[in-house]
Amino acid sequence: MLAAEKNATASRRASAPRPPADELGEGDAQTREFSWTQADFARVQSLIYQRAGISLHDGKHAMVYSRLSRRLRETGYQSFRDYLAWLESHDGPEWQEFVNALTTNLTSFFREHHHFEILAEHLRSHLGTAWRVWCNAASTGEEPYSIIMTALEVLGAQTSFKLWASDIDSKVLATAARGVYRIESTKGLDKARLQRFFLRGKGGNEGLLRVKPELQRFVEFLSVNLIRDDWPFREPFDVVFCRNVMIYFDASTQRRVLERIHRVMKPGGLLFVGHSENFNESRDLFVLRGKTVYERR
């Protein structure tokens, strides 16, 4: 590049308008599609906490910008400020899309395998029970189907067993209800389980597996927001899976949700939680019975 061209380029860069000091986000602010400010992030933090009880820490700027940028493109808004103002002024379906965008759905079949061994032993030691089980944060279905496979292996197909699988994210629930998975996502399943519980796709469905109807008949999928008071359950549960959910809540929200879970469980029922979750501060509600497994007092 010639010296004159270098000087001209430097001059243009120096004179180009700088982004506001409070702008945040991925990479250089000048390369971002939308303006992204500290005020925008704080507003998102407040809204997702109000709607879902999720506490977004300050390290989530890039994730929030990336996920909500898709909502701006879908809705046609040119700024986060206008999109969030519109969201706050309407109580429509976009709220569900907003929550869907900010929830994380990492899951797999028989994840944290020791939980299913403990569940199997619990089922085996209480034969004859009319089992009622709740799996919340069911995501795309791998966890609830793993629970049902465990139950059928222990209790047999004629057992009285019912699983309610819930999530706050409507899109992942729809995937769970379909029960169709790519073969590469079933690494947690051995050959015997694949043959017993799944149908292999052919032709245009090559590479896909579908959960067999006899497995699906034991589960009901429904939307439940854990921080609301409108849980639809009328009878108590024997077992609750609430894994890797409480890590997104602050301490006061955790306590409120645990109190509600306690109210919908039978005494002596088991609560399965995530590997990084610890509820020793709620010993009046639950007592530790195994590795991240609690018993309802």
Coordinates of C-alpha atoms in Angstrom, one line a residue:
M1 CA 0.0 0.0 0.0
L2 CA 1.3 3.5 -0.8
A3 CA 2.1 5.9 2.0
A4 CA -0.7 8.2 0.8
E5 CA -3.2 5.4 0.8
K6 CA -2.1 4.3 4.3
N7 CA -2.6 7.9 5.6
A8 CA -6.0 8.1 4.0
T9 CA -7.1 4.8 5.5
A10 CA -5.8 5.9 8.9
S11 CA -7.7 9.1 8.6
R12 CA -10.9 7.4 7.7
R13 CA -10.5 5.1 10.7
A14 CA -9.8 7.9 13.1
S15 CA -12.8 9.9 11.8
A16 CA -15.2 7.0 11.8
P17 CA -17.9 7.2 14.6
R18 CA -17.1 5.1 17.6
P19 CA -19.7 3.0 19.3
P20 CA -21.1 4.2 22.6
A21 CA -18.9 3.3 25.5
D22 CA -21.6 1.1 27.1
E23 CA -22.0 -1.1 24.0
L24 CA -21.2 -4.7 24.6
G25 CA -21.3 -8.0 22.7
E26 CA -19.4 -10.3 20.5
G27 CA -16.3 -9.1 18.8
D28 CA -15.9 -5.5 17.6
A29 CA -19.0 -3.4 18.1
Q30 CA -18.7 -2.1 14.5
T31 CA -19.1 -5.6 13.1
R32 CA -22.2 -6.5 14.9
E33 CA -25.6 -6.5 13.2
F34 CA -27.4 -4.8 16.1
S35 CA -26.4 -2.3 18.7
W36 CA -26.0 -4.0 22.1
T37 CA -25.7 -2.0 25.3
Q38 CA -25.4 -2.7 29.0
A39 CA -28.9 -1.3 29.4
D40 CA -30.2 -3.9 26.9
F41 CA -28.5 -6.8 28.7
A42 CA -29.8 -5.6 32.1
R43 CA -33.3 -5.4 30.6
V44 CA -33.0 -9.0 29.3
Q45 CA -31.7 -10.1 32.7
S46 CA -34.8 -8.6 34.4
L47 CA -37.3 -10.0 32.0
I48 CA -36.0 -13.6 31.9
Y49 CA -35.8 -13.6 35.7
Q50 CA -39.5 -12.4 36.0
R51 CA -40.7 -14.9 33.4
A52 CA -38.6 -18.0 34.2
G53 CA -36.7 -17.4 37.4
I54 CA -33.4 -17.7 35.4
S55 CA -30.5 -15.6 36.8
L56 CA -28.2 -14.6 33.9
H57 CA -24.8 -13.7 35.2
D58 CA -22.6 -11.0 33.5
G59 CA -20.6 -13.6 31.6
K60 CA -23.6 -14.3 29.4
H61 CA -23.5 -11.2 27.2
A62 CA -22.3 -13.0 24.0
M63 CA -24.7 -15.9 24.4
V64 CA -27.7 -13.5 24.9
Y65 CA -26.7 -11.3 22.0
S66 CA -26.3 -14.3 19.7
R67 CA -29.6 -16.0 20.6
L68 CA -31.8 -13.0 20.7
S69 CA -30.4 -11.6 17.5
R70 CA -32.4 -14.4 15.8
R71 CA -35.6 -13.1 17.4
L72 CA -34.9 -9.6 16.1
R73 CA -34.4 -11.0 12.6
E74 CA -37.6 -13.1 12.9
T75 CA -39.7 -10.2 14.2
G76 CA -38.2 -7.5 12.0
Y77 CA -36.9 -5.2 14.7
Q78 CA -33.8 -3.2 14.1
S79 CA -32.7 -2.8 17.7
F80 CA -32.8 -4.6 21.0
R81 CA -34.4 -1.6 22.7
D82 CA -37.4 -1.6 20.4
Y83 CA -37.8 -5.4 20.5
L84 CA -37.7 -5.5 24.3
A85 CA -40.1 -2.5 24.5
W86 CA -42.6 -4.3 22.2
L87 CA -42.2 -7.5 24.2
E88 CA -43.0 -5.8 27.5
S89 CA -46.1 -4.2 26.0
H90 CA -47.6 -7.4 24.7
D91 CA -48.6 -10.7 26.4
G92 CA -48.4 -12.8 23.2
P93 CA -46.6 -15.8 21.8
E94 CA -43.3 -14.0 21.4
W95 CA -42.8 -14.4 25.2
Q96 CA -42.5 -18.1 24.6
E97 CA -40.0 -17.6 21.8
F98 CA -38.0 -15.3 24.1
V99 CA -37.8 -17.9 26.8
N100 CA -37.1 -20.6 24.3
A101 CA -34.1 -18.6 23.0
L102 CA -32.5 -18.2 26.4
T103 CA -32.9 -21.7 27.9
T104 CA -30.2 -24.3 27.5
N105 CA -31.1 -27.9 26.5
L106 CA -28.1 -30.1 27.0
T107 CA -29.2 -33.7 27.4
S108 CA -28.6 -37.3 26.3
F109 CA -29.9 -40.8 26.9
F110 CA -29.0 -42.2 30.3
R111 CA -26.9 -39.2 31.2
E112 CA -25.4 -39.6 34.7
H113 CA -26.0 -43.4 34.5
H114 CA -25.8 -43.9 38.3
H115 CA -29.1 -42.2 38.7
F116 CA -30.8 -44.9 36.6
E117 CA -29.2 -47.6 38.6
I118 CA -30.6 -46.0 41.8
L119 CA -34.0 -45.6 40.2
A120 CA -34.0 -49.3 39.2
E121 CA -33.2 -50.4 42.7
H122 CA -35.9 -48.1 44.1
L123 CA -38.5 -49.5 41.7
R124 CA -37.4 -53.0 42.5
S125 CA -37.7 -52.5 46.2
H126 CA -41.3 -51.2 45.9
L127 CA -43.0 -53.6 43.6
G128 CA -46.7 -53.3 43.3
T129 CA -46.7 -49.5 43.5
A130 CA -48.8 -47.5 41.1
W131 CA -45.9 -45.3 40.1
R132 CA -46.3 -41.6 39.4
V133 CA -43.1 -39.9 38.2
W134 CA -42.4 -36.3 37.1
C135 CA -39.4 -35.4 34.9
N136 CA -39.1 -31.6 34.6
A137 CA -36.7 -29.9 32.3
A138 CA -37.4 -32.9 30.0
S139 CA -35.8 -31.1 27.0
T140 CA -35.9 -33.1 23.8
G141 CA -37.0 -36.3 25.5
E142 CA -33.9 -38.3 26.1
E143 CA -34.2 -38.2 29.9
P144 CA -37.9 -39.1 30.2
Y145 CA -37.5 -42.0 27.7
S146 CA -34.5 -43.2 29.7
I147 CA -36.7 -43.2 32.8
I148 CA -39.4 -45.2 31.1
M149 CA -36.9 -47.7 29.6
T150 CA -35.6 -48.3 33.2
A151 CA -39.1 -48.8 34.5
L152 CA -40.1 -51.3 31.9
E153 CA -36.9 -53.3 32.3
V154 CA -37.6 -53.6 36.0
L155 CA -41.4 -53.7 36.2
G156 CA -42.4 -55.1 32.8
A157 CA -44.8 -53.7 30.2
Q158 CA -48.0 -54.4 32.2
T159 CA -46.9 -52.2 35.1
S160 CA -48.9 -49.3 36.5
F161 CA -46.5 -46.5 35.6
K162 CA -47.1 -43.0 34.5
L163 CA -44.5 -40.3 33.7
W164 CA -45.3 -36.6 33.3
A165 CA -42.5 -34.9 31.3
S166 CA -42.4 -31.1 31.4
D167 CA -40.3 -28.2 30.2
I168 CA -40.7 -24.4 29.8
D169 CA -39.4 -24.6 26.2
S170 CA -42.2 -25.4 23.8
K171 CA -40.0 -26.4 20.9
V172 CA -38.0 -29.0 22.7
L173 CA -41.2 -30.5 24.1
A174 CA -42.5 -30.9 20.6
T175 CA -39.3 -32.8 19.7
A176 CA -39.7 -35.0 22.7
A177 CA -43.3 -35.8 21.8
R178 CA -42.3 -36.9 18.3
G179 CA -39.6 -39.2 19.7
V180 CA -37.4 -39.2 16.6
Y181 CA -33.6 -39.1 17.0
R182 CA -30.5 -39.3 14.9
I183 CA -28.6 -42.5 15.4
E184 CA -25.5 -40.6 16.5
S185 CA -27.4 -39.0 19.4
T186 CA -28.2 -42.5 20.9
K187 CA -24.7 -43.3 22.1
G188 CA -26.0 -43.9 25.6
L189 CA -28.0 -46.8 24.4
D190 CA -26.8 -50.4 24.0
K191 CA -27.8 -52.7 21.2
A192 CA -30.4 -54.5 23.3
R193 CA -32.2 -51.3 24.2
L194 CA -32.1 -50.0 20.7
Q195 CA -33.8 -53.2 19.4
R196 CA -36.4 -53.3 22.2
F197 CA -37.4 -49.7 22.3
F198 CA -36.8 -48.1 18.9
L199 CA -37.8 -48.4 15.3
R200 CA -35.0 -47.8 12.7
G201 CA -35.9 -45.5 9.8
K202 CA -35.7 -46.6 6.2
G203 CA -35.6 -44.8 2.9
G204 CA -35.9 -41.1 3.5
N205 CA -35.7 -41.7 7.2
E206 CA -32.4 -43.5 7.0
G207 CA -30.2 -42.6 10.0
L208 CA -33.1 -41.9 12.2
L209 CA -34.7 -43.8 15.1
R210 CA -38.2 -43.5 16.4
V211 CA -39.3 -44.4 20.0
K212 CA -41.8 -47.3 19.8
P213 CA -45.5 -46.4 20.6
E214 CA -45.5 -48.9 23.5
L215 CA -42.8 -46.7 25.2
Q216 CA -44.6 -43.4 24.4
R217 CA -47.9 -44.5 25.9
F218 CA -46.4 -44.2 29.4
V219 CA -45.6 -40.5 29.1
E220 CA -47.5 -37.2 28.9
F221 CA -45.7 -34.1 27.8
L222 CA -46.8 -30.7 29.1
S223 CA -45.5 -27.2 29.6
V224 CA -44.7 -26.2 33.2
N225 CA -43.0 -23.0 34.4
L226 CA -41.4 -23.9 37.7
I227 CA -41.6 -20.5 39.2
R228 CA -45.4 -20.1 38.7
D229 CA -48.2 -21.3 41.0
D230 CA -50.2 -23.0 38.2
W231 CA -48.7 -26.5 38.3
P232 CA -51.4 -28.8 37.0
F233 CA -50.7 -31.8 39.3
R234 CA -53.4 -33.1 41.6
E235 CA -51.8 -36.2 43.1
P236 CA -48.3 -36.6 44.6
F237 CA -45.4 -38.1 42.9
D238 CA -43.2 -41.1 44.0
V239 CA -40.2 -39.8 42.1
V240 CA -39.1 -36.4 40.7
F241 CA -36.3 -35.8 38.3
C242 CA -35.2 -32.1 38.4
R243 CA -31.7 -32.3 37.1
N244 CA -29.5 -29.3 36.2
V245 CA -32.3 -26.9 36.6
M246 CA -31.6 -25.2 40.0
I247 CA -28.2 -24.0 38.8
Y248 CA -30.0 -21.3 36.8
F249 CA -31.9 -20.0 39.8
D250 CA -30.7 -17.8 42.7
A251 CA -30.9 -19.0 46.2
S252 CA -34.4 -17.6 47.0
T253 CA -35.9 -19.0 43.8
Q254 CA -34.3 -22.4 44.5
R255 CA -35.9 -22.5 47.9
R256 CA -39.3 -21.6 46.6
V257 CA -39.1 -24.2 43.9
L258 CA -37.9 -26.9 46.3
E259 CA -40.8 -26.1 48.7
R260 CA -43.2 -26.6 45.8
I261 CA -41.6 -29.8 44.7
H262 CA -41.8 -31.0 48.3
R263 CA -45.5 -30.4 48.3
V264 CA -46.2 -32.5 45.2
M265 CA -44.1 -35.5 46.4
K266 CA -45.0 -38.4 48.7
P267 CA -43.1 -38.8 51.9
G268 CA -40.1 -41.0 51.2
G269 CA -40.2 -40.1 47.5
L270 CA -36.9 -39.6 45.6
L271 CA -35.7 -36.4 44.1
F272 CA -32.9 -36.7 41.5
V273 CA -30.8 -33.5 40.8
G274 CA -27.8 -32.5 38.8
H275 CA -24.2 -33.4 39.5
S276 CA -23.3 -29.8 40.6
E277 CA -26.5 -29.2 42.7
N278 CA -26.5 -29.3 46.5
F279 CA -29.5 -28.7 48.7
N280 CA -27.9 -29.2 52.1
E281 CA -29.4 -25.8 53.1
S282 CA -32.9 -27.4 52.7
R283 CA -32.5 -30.4 55.1
D284 CA -36.0 -29.6 56.5
L285 CA -37.3 -30.6 53.1
F286 CA -35.0 -33.3 51.7
V287 CA -32.3 -35.5 53.1
L288 CA -29.4 -36.8 51.0
R289 CA -29.7 -40.6 50.2
G290 CA -27.1 -41.1 47.4
K291 CA -25.0 -39.3 44.9
T292 CA -27.2 -36.3 44.1
V293 CA -30.3 -38.2 45.1
Y294 CA -32.5 -36.8 47.9
E295 CA -35.4 -38.3 49.9
R296 CA -38.5 -36.2 50.6
R297 CA -39.0 -35.7 54.4

